Amino acid sequence: MALEIITPGLSTTVQDRGRSGYYNVGIPQCGSMDRYSSEIANALVGNDSGPGTGAAVLECSYVGPTFRVDAVTSIAVAGAPVEVKVNGEPRPQWARLELKPGDEVSFGVIKGGTKFCVAVRGGIDVPMVLGSRSTYVLGAFGGFQGRKLAAGDVLPIGVANGPLPHAAQLPENHIPRFTGPRELRVIMGLYAHRLTERGRALFLESEWTLTPVADRMGLRYDGPGVEWVERKQPFGAGSDPSNIVDAGYAVGSIQIPGGTQPIVLHRDAVSGGGYAMVGTVISADMDLLARSAPGTKTRFTEVTMDTALEARRTEARRLREAIASLG
Amino acid sequence: MPEIISPLPGIFYRRPGPGKDPFVEPGQRIEVGQTLGIVEIMKQFTEVQADVSGVVESFAVEEGAMVNPGDVLAVIATEGVQ
């Protein structure tokens, strides 16, 4: 069983839950940017949702691919709202779609968000690299030949490893929001002390707007800028007050090069560098970044570690309940 | 009149590169598949092509402006065009 790419879309890559354990040597975790949507898509086609990397899906950015299957199979499309078509006929999203050999799947123009994913029963069966099937495009490994998909690529599909759920459609109340303003919860630090009181207030009390400079590595926001504490820059820190002596970056950490535009690092980000991180988006809100289209009005709200951990548990419970609702 | 829609968000350009001539000017005839402009997103430049033949009536977006998926980029006059 295989899936043949007819047109690749803007940037379609193979992603699973990601590659953990190598960030210390500069290899980012990668994996689906909108994890909730990927998990739901996999659950709809009965891919095992137990521990591990999970089944690999196609992550599509803005413009989806057109592909054909060569066997009877099931797929599900979840994520950014988009028209799904099988042989040109509209089909529902967040639902299991049964396909016959030769069926062609294509997509319309997205109506919000940035990314949607396609899960196939059995998962995309590309080789594991360092314990994951996720593509790291910048490193040119993982996924399908270490790159985004191209016309003519033939992707192997794995063997189904779980039963299909009873329901073929996710109930409406479990579908997240892909438009409108965002509030991103952050833990301040490790370099928040480099901001003046006014700089800190500007960061936390202003409305920021997501620019088109946003991808799997990071998302850049436009706004009033911030203000740094004046200091004599230490050796190795560079001359700009937004610079520090190189340090490790956390996934979700926020740097503000030049003090003008905050950049939130996402799953393909570099693991370290010389910009002061003023805060880190909590793990429970990382999916919200993947659902933010350019132009999205965004506020950063400070929370404590306890709140962040509680939010992580709440998010995990929300996912379990959504999957349980499928029966 | 048919409208040419942007399939993706990003920055719209009417020229293939800085200092180059626009792909097409209002009043000029275009054919199906001919490039009208470019949308830049995620460090990629995607050409937007006409899906009808006709005469470019007008552009709905300025050079260098931000567009969203579904935004009208240009209007094409097809009446009286053979």
mmCIF file of C-alpha atoms in Angstrom:
data_model
loop_
_atom_site.group_PDB
_atom_site.id
_atom_site.type_symbol
_atom_site.label_atom_id
_atom_site.label_comp_id
_atom_site.label_asym_id
_atom_site.label_seq_id
_atom_site.Cartn_x
_atom_site.Cartn_y
_atom_site.Cartn_z
ATOM 1 C CA MET A 1 0.000 0.000 0.000
ATOM 2 C CA ALA A 2 1.350 3.382 -0.976
ATOM 3 C CA LEU A 3 0.390 7.001 -1.399
ATOM 4 C CA GLU A 4 1.575 8.861 -4.497
ATOM 5 C CA ILE A 5 2.070 12.614 -4.428
ATOM 6 C CA ILE A 6 0.663 14.276 -7.554
ATOM 7 C CA THR A 7 1.246 17.889 -6.475
ATOM 8 C CA PRO A 8 3.149 18.510 -3.234
ATOM 9 C CA GLY A 9 1.509 21.705 -1.948
ATOM 10 C CA LEU A 10 3.580 24.510 -0.411
ATOM 11 C CA SER A 11 5.449 22.500 2.209
ATOM 12 C CA THR A 12 4.219 19.017 3.076
ATOM 13 C CA THR A 13 6.377 16.941 5.419
ATOM 14 C CA VAL A 14 6.126 13.633 7.282
ATOM 15 C CA GLN A 15 5.836 14.208 11.062
ATOM 16 C CA ASP A 16 5.135 12.102 14.148
ATOM 17 C CA ARG A 17 5.382 13.045 17.835
ATOM 18 C CA GLY A 18 8.998 14.009 17.352
ATOM 19 C CA ARG A 19 12.545 13.050 18.141
ATOM 20 C CA SER A 20 13.411 13.628 21.761
ATOM 21 C CA GLY A 21 16.795 13.278 23.409
ATOM 22 C CA TYR A 22 19.120 14.994 20.904
ATOM 23 C CA TYR A 23 18.495 18.705 21.526
ATOM 24 C CA ASN A 24 21.727 18.839 23.533
ATOM 25 C CA VAL A 25 23.667 18.049 20.355
ATOM 26 C CA GLY A 26 21.711 20.555 18.272
ATOM 27 C CA ILE A 27 19.035 18.297 16.809
ATOM 28 C CA PRO A 28 15.556 19.715 17.415
ATOM 29 C CA GLN A 29 12.617 17.516 18.358
ATOM 30 C CA CYS A 30 10.607 18.250 15.183
ATOM 31 C CA GLY A 31 7.228 16.480 15.054
ATOM 32 C CA SER A 32 3.735 17.807 14.321
ATOM 33 C CA MET A 33 3.390 21.481 15.228
ATOM 34 C CA ASP A 34 -0.297 21.012 16.101
ATOM 35 C CA ARG A 35 -0.036 17.834 18.150
ATOM 36 C CA TYR A 36 -3.693 17.705 19.207
ATOM 37 C CA SER A 37 -4.882 17.682 15.583
ATOM 38 C CA SER A 38 -2.372 14.960 14.628
ATOM 39 C CA GLU A 39 -3.423 12.788 17.559
ATOM 40 C CA ILE A 40 -7.105 13.146 16.630
ATOM 41 C CA ALA A 41 -6.421 12.367 12.948
ATOM 42 C CA ASN A 42 -4.486 9.237 13.961
ATOM 43 C CA ALA A 43 -7.209 8.173 16.412
ATOM 44 C CA LEU A 44 -9.908 8.508 13.728
ATOM 45 C CA VAL A 45 -8.105 5.960 11.513
ATOM 46 C CA GLY A 46 -7.334 3.630 14.433
ATOM 47 C CA ASN A 47 -3.582 4.253 14.607
ATOM 48 C CA ASP A 48 -2.228 3.229 18.004
ATOM 49 C CA SER A 49 -2.232 6.177 20.398
ATOM 50 C CA GLY A 50 -0.043 4.470 23.033
ATOM 51 C CA PRO A 51 3.362 5.735 24.122
ATOM 52 C CA GLY A 52 6.192 6.222 21.627
ATOM 53 C CA THR A 53 6.488 8.292 18.500
ATOM 54 C CA GLY A 54 2.924 7.607 17.305
ATOM 55 C CA ALA A 55 2.043 7.065 13.654
ATOM 56 C CA ALA A 56 3.511 9.517 11.160
ATOM 57 C CA VAL A 57 1.140 11.875 9.336
ATOM 58 C CA LEU A 58 1.483 14.343 6.485
ATOM 59 C CA GLU A 59 1.723 17.885 7.836
ATOM 60 C CA CYS A 60 0.526 20.370 5.197
ATOM 61 C CA SER A 61 1.239 24.124 5.378
ATOM 62 C CA TYR A 62 -1.237 26.603 3.829
ATOM 63 C CA VAL A 63 -1.544 24.847 0.452
ATOM 64 C CA GLY A 64 -2.255 21.135 0.615
ATOM 65 C CA PRO A 65 -1.014 18.382 -1.678
ATOM 66 C CA THR A 66 -2.931 16.271 -4.181
ATOM 67 C CA PHE A 67 -2.318 12.555 -3.757
ATOM 68 C CA ARG A 68 -3.612 9.173 -4.895
ATOM 69 C CA VAL A 69 -3.840 5.879 -2.991
ATOM 70 C CA ASP A 70 -3.332 2.447 -4.544
ATOM 71 C CA ALA A 71 -5.371 0.348 -2.099
ATOM 72 C CA VAL A 72 -8.479 0.376 0.073
ATOM 73 C CA THR A 73 -7.648 2.502 3.117
ATOM 74 C CA SER A 74 -8.951 5.106 5.570
ATOM 75 C CA ILE A 75 -7.649 8.635 6.026
ATOM 76 C CA ALA A 76 -8.586 11.556 8.279
ATOM 77 C CA VAL A 77 -7.835 15.248 7.867
ATOM 78 C CA ALA A 78 -7.602 17.405 10.992
ATOM 79 C CA GLY A 79 -6.251 20.869 11.758
ATOM 80 C CA ALA A 80 -6.746 24.175 9.936
ATOM 81 C CA PRO A 81 -10.201 24.419 8.312
ATOM 82 C CA VAL A 82 -9.921 23.441 4.655
ATOM 83 C CA GLU A 83 -12.152 21.929 2.008
ATOM 84 C CA VAL A 84 -11.279 18.233 1.579
ATOM 85 C CA LYS A 85 -12.103 16.629 -1.768
ATOM 86 C CA VAL A 86 -12.049 12.999 -2.858
ATOM 87 C CA ASN A 87 -12.162 12.728 -6.658
ATOM 88 C CA GLY A 88 -13.349 16.349 -6.622
ATOM 89 C CA GLU A 89 -16.301 15.663 -4.264
ATOM 90 C CA PRO A 90 -16.346 17.513 -0.903
ATOM 91 C CA ARG A 91 -15.799 15.379 2.216
ATOM 92 C CA PRO A 92 -15.844 16.298 5.932
ATOM 93 C CA GLN A 93 -12.802 17.214 8.000
ATOM 94 C CA TRP A 94 -12.180 15.661 11.458
ATOM 95 C CA ALA A 95 -13.723 12.486 10.026
ATOM 96 C CA ARG A 96 -12.649 9.080 8.776
ATOM 97 C CA LEU A 97 -12.841 8.887 4.983
ATOM 98 C CA GLU A 98 -12.870 5.501 3.239
ATOM 99 C CA LEU A 99 -10.816 5.409 0.045
ATOM 100 C CA LYS A 100 -10.699 2.971 -2.875
ATOM 101 C CA PRO A 101 -7.676 2.207 -5.069
ATOM 102 C CA GLY A 102 -7.104 5.118 -7.470
ATOM 103 C CA ASP A 103 -8.986 7.669 -5.350
ATOM 104 C CA GLU A 104 -7.495 11.146 -5.547
ATOM 105 C CA VAL A 105 -7.508 13.483 -2.535
ATOM 106 C CA SER A 106 -7.119 17.266 -2.911
ATOM 107 C CA PHE A 107 -7.706 20.394 -0.839
ATOM 108 C CA GLY A 108 -9.232 23.862 -1.223
ATOM 109 C CA VAL A 109 -8.022 27.167 0.216
ATOM 110 C CA ILE A 110 -7.572 27.164 4.018
ATOM 111 C CA LYS A 111 -10.015 29.325 5.978
ATOM 112 C CA GLY A 112 -7.880 29.875 9.085
ATOM 113 C CA GLY A 113 -4.815 28.588 10.885
ATOM 114 C CA THR A 114 -1.734 27.467 8.990
ATOM 115 C CA LYS A 115 -1.473 23.695 9.032
ATOM 116 C CA PHE A 116 -3.628 20.627 8.645
ATOM 117 C CA CYS A 117 -2.565 17.016 8.761
ATOM 118 C CA VAL A 118 -3.536 13.854 6.935
ATOM 119 C CA ALA A 119 -3.420 10.584 8.863
ATOM 120 C CA VAL A 120 -3.529 7.310 6.945
ATOM 121 C CA ARG A 121 -4.514 3.997 8.542
ATOM 122 C CA GLY A 122 -1.191 2.283 9.332
ATOM 123 C CA GLY A 123 0.773 5.550 9.296
ATOM 124 C CA ILE A 124 3.344 6.855 6.796
ATOM 125 C CA ASP A 125 6.012 4.147 6.963
ATOM 126 C CA VAL A 126 9.251 5.989 6.272
ATOM 127 C CA PRO A 127 12.416 4.732 8.030
ATOM 128 C CA MET A 128 13.026 5.703 11.659
ATOM 129 C CA VAL A 129 15.988 8.079 12.050
ATOM 130 C CA LEU A 130 17.223 8.625 15.622
ATOM 131 C CA GLY A 131 14.008 7.144 16.931
ATOM 132 C CA SER A 132 11.490 9.158 14.893
ATOM 133 C CA ARG A 133 9.920 9.413 11.435
ATOM 134 C CA SER A 134 9.724 13.212 11.650
ATOM 135 C CA THR A 135 11.329 15.263 8.894
ATOM 136 C CA TYR A 136 14.040 17.735 9.884
ATOM 137 C CA VAL A 137 14.247 19.727 6.658
ATOM 138 C CA LEU A 138 17.173 21.940 7.718
ATOM 139 C CA GLY A 139 19.195 18.880 8.741
ATOM 140 C CA ALA A 140 18.048 16.980 5.603
ATOM 141 C CA PHE A 141 17.168 13.785 7.477
ATOM 142 C CA GLY A 142 14.111 11.937 8.735
ATOM 143 C CA GLY A 143 10.734 11.822 7.016
ATOM 144 C CA PHE A 144 10.772 11.110 3.297
ATOM 145 C CA GLN A 145 14.404 11.498 2.137
ATOM 146 C CA GLY A 146 14.928 14.311 4.648
ATOM 147 C CA ARG A 147 12.909 16.847 2.688
ATOM 148 C CA LYS A 148 9.474 18.252 1.985
ATOM 149 C CA LEU A 149 7.493 16.176 -0.486
ATOM 150 C CA ALA A 150 7.707 16.596 -4.264
ATOM 151 C CA ALA A 151 5.504 15.494 -7.159
ATOM 152 C CA GLY A 152 6.019 11.816 -7.951
ATOM 153 C CA ASP A 153 7.064 10.779 -4.432
ATOM 154 C CA VAL A 154 5.610 7.416 -3.448
ATOM 155 C CA LEU A 155 5.189 7.055 0.329
ATOM 156 C CA PRO A 156 4.921 3.578 1.862
ATOM 157 C CA ILE A 157 2.003 3.056 4.254
ATOM 158 C CA GLY A 158 2.403 0.848 7.326
ATOM 159 C CA VAL A 159 0.244 -1.960 8.641
ATOM 160 C CA ALA A 160 -2.732 -0.995 10.824
ATOM 161 C CA ASN A 161 -1.932 -1.682 14.485
ATOM 162 C CA GLY A 162 -5.179 -0.815 16.261
ATOM 163 C CA PRO A 163 -8.948 -1.221 15.851
ATOM 164 C CA LEU A 164 -11.006 1.514 14.191
ATOM 165 C CA PRO A 165 -13.024 3.620 16.669
ATOM 166 C CA HIS A 166 -16.825 3.330 16.529
ATOM 167 C CA ALA A 167 -17.377 6.955 15.563
ATOM 168 C CA ALA A 168 -16.178 8.195 12.170
ATOM 169 C CA GLN A 169 -16.512 11.886 13.040
ATOM 170 C CA LEU A 170 -15.128 13.949 15.942
ATOM 171 C CA PRO A 171 -17.950 15.738 17.838
ATOM 172 C CA GLU A 172 -17.990 19.487 17.138
ATOM 173 C CA ASN A 173 -17.219 20.443 20.768
ATOM 174 C CA HIS A 174 -13.762 18.801 20.503
ATOM 175 C CA ILE A 175 -12.706 20.827 17.437
ATOM 176 C CA PRO A 176 -10.308 23.637 18.427
ATOM 177 C CA ARG A 177 -10.439 27.217 17.163
ATOM 178 C CA PHE A 178 -8.251 28.232 14.213
ATOM 179 C CA THR A 179 -9.118 31.940 13.883
ATOM 180 C CA GLY A 180 -9.291 35.007 16.099
ATOM 181 C CA PRO A 181 -6.950 36.482 18.701
ATOM 182 C CA ARG A 182 -4.658 34.413 20.928
ATOM 183 C CA GLU A 183 -3.503 34.547 24.503
ATOM 184 C CA LEU A 184 -0.226 32.696 24.977
ATOM 185 C CA ARG A 185 0.754 31.839 28.557
ATOM 186 C CA VAL A 186 4.452 32.283 29.298
ATOM 187 C CA ILE A 187 6.835 31.653 32.150
ATOM 188 C CA MET A 188 9.172 34.650 32.346
ATOM 189 C CA GLY A 189 12.924 34.019 32.309
ATOM 190 C CA LEU A 190 15.710 33.015 32.112
ATOM 191 C CA TYR A 191 16.831 36.458 30.908
ATOM 192 C CA ALA A 192 13.764 38.542 31.809
ATOM 193 C CA HIS A 193 16.000 40.489 34.217
ATOM 194 C CA ARG A 194 17.629 42.018 31.141
ATOM 195 C CA LEU A 195 14.357 43.913 30.458
ATOM 196 C CA THR A 196 13.646 47.221 32.216
ATOM 197 C CA GLU A 197 10.343 47.514 34.136
ATOM 198 C CA ARG A 198 8.982 49.368 31.136
ATOM 199 C CA GLY A 199 10.355 46.719 28.740
ATOM 200 C CA ARG A 200 8.687 43.976 30.741
ATOM 201 C CA ALA A 201 5.391 45.902 30.779
ATOM 202 C CA LEU A 202 5.606 46.500 27.016
ATOM 203 C CA PHE A 203 6.096 42.769 26.448
ATOM 204 C CA LEU A 204 3.285 41.589 28.750
ATOM 205 C CA GLU A 205 0.741 44.369 28.258
ATOM 206 C CA SER A 206 0.940 45.070 24.519
ATOM 207 C CA GLU A 207 -0.922 43.434 21.695
ATOM 208 C CA TRP A 208 1.471 41.798 19.224
ATOM 209 C CA THR A 209 0.686 40.838 15.635
ATOM 210 C CA LEU A 210 2.019 37.667 14.007
ATOM 211 C CA THR A 211 4.019 38.525 10.875
ATOM 212 C CA PRO A 212 4.236 36.270 7.789
ATOM 213 C CA VAL A 213 7.734 35.328 9.032
ATOM 214 C CA ALA A 214 6.523 32.173 10.759
ATOM 215 C CA ASP A 215 7.394 28.554 10.099
ATOM 216 C CA ARG A 216 8.358 25.326 11.879
ATOM 217 C CA MET A 217 11.435 27.013 13.361
ATOM 218 C CA GLY A 218 9.820 30.059 14.871
ATOM 219 C CA LEU A 219 7.176 32.752 14.673
ATOM 220 C CA ARG A 220 7.991 36.457 14.580
ATOM 221 C CA TYR A 221 5.636 39.069 16.074
ATOM 222 C CA ASP A 222 5.355 42.776 15.361
ATOM 223 C CA GLY A 223 4.537 45.337 18.046
ATOM 224 C CA PRO A 224 5.876 48.210 20.092
ATOM 225 C CA GLY A 225 9.234 46.599 20.901
ATOM 226 C CA VAL A 226 10.760 46.367 24.369
ATOM 227 C CA GLU A 227 13.493 48.108 26.361
ATOM 228 C CA TRP A 228 16.632 46.566 27.864
ATOM 229 C CA VAL A 229 18.605 47.376 30.983
ATOM 230 C CA GLU A 230 21.771 49.235 30.006
ATOM 231 C CA ARG A 231 24.956 47.372 30.733
ATOM 232 C CA LYS A 232 28.506 46.920 29.519
ATOM 233 C CA GLN A 233 28.139 43.816 27.345
ATOM 234 C CA PRO A 234 30.340 40.967 28.631
ATOM 235 C CA PHE A 235 32.998 39.393 26.419
ATOM 236 C CA GLY A 236 31.361 37.145 23.825
ATOM 237 C CA ALA A 237 27.918 38.698 24.127
ATOM 238 C CA GLY A 238 28.041 40.982 21.093
ATOM 239 C CA SER A 239 27.190 44.670 21.143
ATOM 240 C CA ASP A 240 23.396 44.680 21.030
ATOM 241 C CA PRO A 241 21.617 44.691 24.416
ATOM 242 C CA SER A 242 19.385 41.828 23.214
ATOM 243 C CA ASN A 243 22.537 39.681 22.956
ATOM 244 C CA ILE A 244 23.900 37.385 25.664
ATOM 245 C CA VAL A 245 26.809 34.996 25.900
ATOM 246 C CA ASP A 246 25.478 31.928 24.045
ATOM 247 C CA ALA A 247 23.046 29.759 26.000
ATOM 248 C CA GLY A 248 20.724 26.845 25.364
ATOM 249 C CA TYR A 249 17.273 27.668 23.972
ATOM 250 C CA ALA A 250 14.110 25.980 25.204
ATOM 251 C CA VAL A 251 11.323 24.969 22.789
ATOM 252 C CA GLY A 252 8.808 27.801 23.069
ATOM 253 C CA SER A 253 11.398 30.294 24.311
ATOM 254 C CA ILE A 254 11.008 33.902 23.215
ATOM 255 C CA GLN A 255 13.897 36.018 21.973
ATOM 256 C CA ILE A 256 13.677 39.647 20.861
ATOM 257 C CA PRO A 257 16.616 40.411 18.529
ATOM 258 C CA GLY A 258 17.338 44.131 18.619
ATOM 259 C CA GLY A 259 14.456 44.536 21.080
ATOM 260 C CA THR A 260 11.932 44.981 18.286
ATOM 261 C CA GLN A 261 10.164 41.772 17.205
ATOM 262 C CA PRO A 262 9.691 38.806 19.593
ATOM 263 C CA ILE A 263 10.346 35.387 18.023
ATOM 264 C CA VAL A 264 8.801 32.290 19.610
ATOM 265 C CA LEU A 265 10.855 29.183 18.820
ATOM 266 C CA HIS A 266 8.917 26.079 17.735
ATOM 267 C CA ARG A 267 9.686 22.414 17.060
ATOM 268 C CA ASP A 268 12.411 22.822 14.381
ATOM 269 C CA ALA A 269 14.296 25.590 16.219
ATOM 270 C CA VAL A 270 18.022 25.714 16.847
ATOM 271 C CA SER A 271 19.007 24.533 20.319
ATOM 272 C CA GLY A 272 21.083 27.488 21.388
ATOM 273 C CA GLY A 273 22.397 30.927 20.542
ATOM 274 C CA GLY A 274 23.108 34.423 21.733
ATOM 275 C CA TYR A 275 19.738 36.127 22.206
ATOM 276 C CA ALA A 276 18.278 36.786 25.655
ATOM 277 C CA MET A 277 15.187 34.656 26.218
ATOM 278 C CA VAL A 278 12.661 36.819 28.058
ATOM 279 C CA GLY A 279 10.219 33.967 28.608
ATOM 280 C CA THR A 280 8.962 30.612 27.337
ATOM 281 C CA VAL A 281 5.499 29.724 26.015
ATOM 282 C CA ILE A 282 4.127 26.891 28.173
ATOM 283 C CA SER A 283 3.869 23.454 26.544
ATOM 284 C CA ALA A 284 0.048 23.453 26.743
ATOM 285 C CA ASP A 285 -0.066 26.498 24.429
ATOM 286 C CA MET A 286 2.457 25.376 21.781
ATOM 287 C CA ASP A 287 -0.342 24.050 19.536
ATOM 288 C CA LEU A 288 -1.961 27.520 19.591
ATOM 289 C CA LEU A 289 1.105 28.900 17.788
ATOM 290 C CA ALA A 290 0.622 26.346 15.021
ATOM 291 C CA ARG A 291 -3.017 27.491 14.719
ATOM 292 C CA SER A 292 -2.125 31.205 14.411
ATOM 293 C CA ALA A 293 -2.227 32.628 10.889
ATOM 294 C CA PRO A 294 -0.170 35.710 9.942
ATOM 295 C CA GLY A 295 -1.961 38.799 11.266
ATOM 296 C CA THR A 296 -3.174 37.040 14.448
ATOM 297 C CA LYS A 297 -3.440 39.477 17.382
ATOM 298 C CA THR A 298 -1.587 37.966 20.336
ATOM 299 C CA ARG A 299 -1.000 38.730 23.995
ATOM 300 C CA PHE A 300 1.631 37.126 26.220
ATOM 301 C CA THR A 301 0.348 36.442 29.761
ATOM 302 C CA GLU A 302 2.663 35.565 32.636
ATOM 303 C CA VAL A 303 1.844 32.394 34.594
ATOM 304 C CA THR A 304 3.620 30.383 37.295
ATOM 305 C CA MET A 305 5.186 26.942 36.859
ATOM 306 C CA ASP A 306 2.290 25.435 38.880
ATOM 307 C CA THR A 307 -0.246 26.930 36.474
ATOM 308 C CA ALA A 308 1.814 25.696 33.507
ATOM 309 C CA LEU A 309 1.921 22.138 34.855
ATOM 310 C CA GLU A 310 -1.812 22.218 35.597
ATOM 311 C CA ALA A 311 -2.456 23.487 32.043
ATOM 312 C CA ARG A 312 -0.362 20.619 30.670
ATOM 313 C CA ARG A 313 -2.496 18.100 32.596
ATOM 314 C CA THR A 314 -5.692 19.835 31.429
ATOM 315 C CA GLU A 315 -4.539 19.700 27.785
ATOM 316 C CA ALA A 316 -3.666 15.986 28.097
ATOM 317 C CA ARG A 317 -7.081 15.300 29.643
ATOM 318 C CA ARG A 318 -8.814 17.256 26.855
ATOM 319 C CA LEU A 319 -7.077 15.063 24.266
ATOM 320 C CA ARG A 320 -7.942 11.838 26.119
ATOM 321 C CA GLU A 321 -11.592 12.916 26.336
ATOM 322 C CA ALA A 322 -11.698 13.775 22.624
ATOM 323 C CA ILE A 323 -10.248 10.376 21.683
ATOM 324 C CA ALA A 324 -12.579 8.611 24.154
ATOM 325 C CA SER A 325 -15.565 10.365 22.531
ATOM 326 C CA LEU A 326 -14.827 8.386 19.342
ATOM 327 C CA GLY A 327 -15.582 5.175 21.228
ATOM 328 C CA MET B 1 -15.842 39.395 -13.774
ATOM 329 C CA PRO B 2 -13.548 36.509 -12.753
ATOM 330 C CA GLU B 3 -11.248 37.175 -9.836
ATOM 331 C CA ILE B 4 -7.821 35.707 -9.216
ATOM 332 C CA ILE B 5 -7.647 34.503 -5.604
ATOM 333 C CA SER B 6 -4.575 34.040 -3.436
ATOM 334 C CA PRO B 7 -4.473 30.434 -2.195
ATOM 335 C CA LEU B 8 -2.129 31.284 0.662
ATOM 336 C CA PRO B 9 -1.160 34.114 3.008
ATOM 337 C CA GLY B 10 1.985 36.178 2.601
ATOM 338 C CA ILE B 11 3.463 39.216 0.870
ATOM 339 C CA PHE B 12 2.232 39.886 -2.656
ATOM 340 C CA TYR B 13 4.617 40.945 -5.419
ATOM 341 C CA ARG B 14 3.784 41.788 -9.023
ATOM 342 C CA ARG B 15 7.366 41.385 -10.256
ATOM 343 C CA PRO B 16 9.664 38.369 -10.511
ATOM 344 C CA GLY B 17 12.347 40.251 -8.582
ATOM 345 C CA PRO B 18 13.409 43.718 -7.384
ATOM 346 C CA GLY B 19 13.980 46.100 -10.296
ATOM 347 C CA LYS B 20 12.344 43.718 -12.783
ATOM 348 C CA ASP B 21 9.291 44.555 -14.886
ATOM 349 C CA PRO B 22 5.874 43.443 -13.555
ATOM 350 C CA PHE B 23 4.616 40.096 -14.843
ATOM 351 C CA VAL B 24 1.621 41.858 -16.359
ATOM 352 C CA GLU B 25 0.079 45.351 -16.357
ATOM 353 C CA PRO B 26 -3.609 46.275 -16.200
ATOM 354 C CA GLY B 27 -5.001 46.331 -19.721
ATOM 355 C CA GLN B 28 -2.771 43.510 -20.906
ATOM 356 C CA ARG B 29 -4.119 40.180 -22.090
ATOM 357 C CA ILE B 30 -3.299 37.013 -20.149
ATOM 358 C CA GLU B 31 -3.790 33.319 -20.853
ATOM 359 C CA VAL B 32 -4.693 30.442 -18.552
ATOM 360 C CA GLY B 33 -1.608 29.398 -16.590
ATOM 361 C CA GLN B 34 0.175 32.719 -17.018
ATOM 362 C CA THR B 35 1.795 34.131 -13.847
ATOM 363 C CA LEU B 36 0.193 37.277 -12.394
ATOM 364 C CA GLY B 37 2.247 37.650 -9.248
ATOM 365 C CA ILE B 38 4.127 35.997 -6.410
ATOM 366 C CA VAL B 39 3.174 35.398 -2.772
ATOM 367 C CA GLU B 40 6.051 35.035 -0.315
ATOM 368 C CA ILE B 41 5.562 32.952 2.824
ATOM 369 C CA MET B 42 7.913 30.723 4.872
ATOM 370 C CA LYS B 43 10.889 31.911 2.748
ATOM 371 C CA GLN B 44 9.181 30.478 -0.325
ATOM 372 C CA PHE B 45 7.926 32.345 -3.380
ATOM 373 C CA THR B 46 4.766 30.850 -4.870
ATOM 374 C CA GLU B 47 3.653 32.022 -8.319
ATOM 375 C CA VAL B 48 -0.049 32.738 -8.668
ATOM 376 C CA GLN B 49 -1.339 31.879 -12.105
ATOM 377 C CA ALA B 50 -4.469 32.923 -13.966
ATOM 378 C CA ASP B 51 -7.153 30.248 -14.192
ATOM 379 C CA VAL B 52 -8.989 32.194 -16.929
ATOM 380 C CA SER B 53 -7.944 33.990 -20.082
ATOM 381 C CA GLY B 54 -8.830 37.633 -20.553
ATOM 382 C CA VAL B 55 -7.642 41.165 -20.005
ATOM 383 C CA VAL B 56 -6.335 42.269 -16.609
ATOM 384 C CA GLU B 57 -8.939 44.789 -15.433
ATOM 385 C CA SER B 58 -7.184 45.761 -12.197
ATOM 386 C CA PHE B 59 -5.084 44.580 -9.292
ATOM 387 C CA ALA B 60 -6.874 44.517 -5.919
ATOM 388 C CA VAL B 61 -3.673 44.461 -3.867
ATOM 389 C CA GLU B 62 -0.663 46.793 -3.775
ATOM 390 C CA GLU B 63 2.871 45.582 -4.414
ATOM 391 C CA GLY B 64 4.365 44.425 -1.111
ATOM 392 C CA ALA B 65 1.019 44.182 0.731
ATOM 393 C CA MET B 66 0.017 41.357 3.043
ATOM 394 C CA VAL B 67 -2.647 39.002 1.658
ATOM 395 C CA ASN B 68 -4.696 36.222 3.266
ATOM 396 C CA PRO B 69 -5.946 32.966 1.730
ATOM 397 C CA GLY B 70 -9.026 33.731 -0.368
ATOM 398 C CA ASP B 71 -8.154 37.428 -0.921
ATOM 399 C CA VAL B 72 -8.779 38.777 -4.421
ATOM 400 C CA LEU B 73 -5.471 39.668 -6.119
ATOM 401 C CA ALA B 74 -6.718 40.779 -9.543
ATOM 402 C CA VAL B 75 -9.867 41.091 -11.608
ATOM 403 C CA ILE B 76 -9.926 39.727 -15.155
ATOM 404 C CA ALA B 77 -12.276 40.941 -17.905
ATOM 405 C CA THR B 78 -13.284 38.055 -20.128
ATOM 406 C CA GLU B 79 -16.166 39.675 -22.033
ATOM 407 C CA GLY B 80 -15.538 40.088 -25.713
ATOM 408 C CA VAL B 81 -12.227 38.261 -25.457
ATOM 409 C CA GLN B 82 -11.834 35.472 -27.983
#
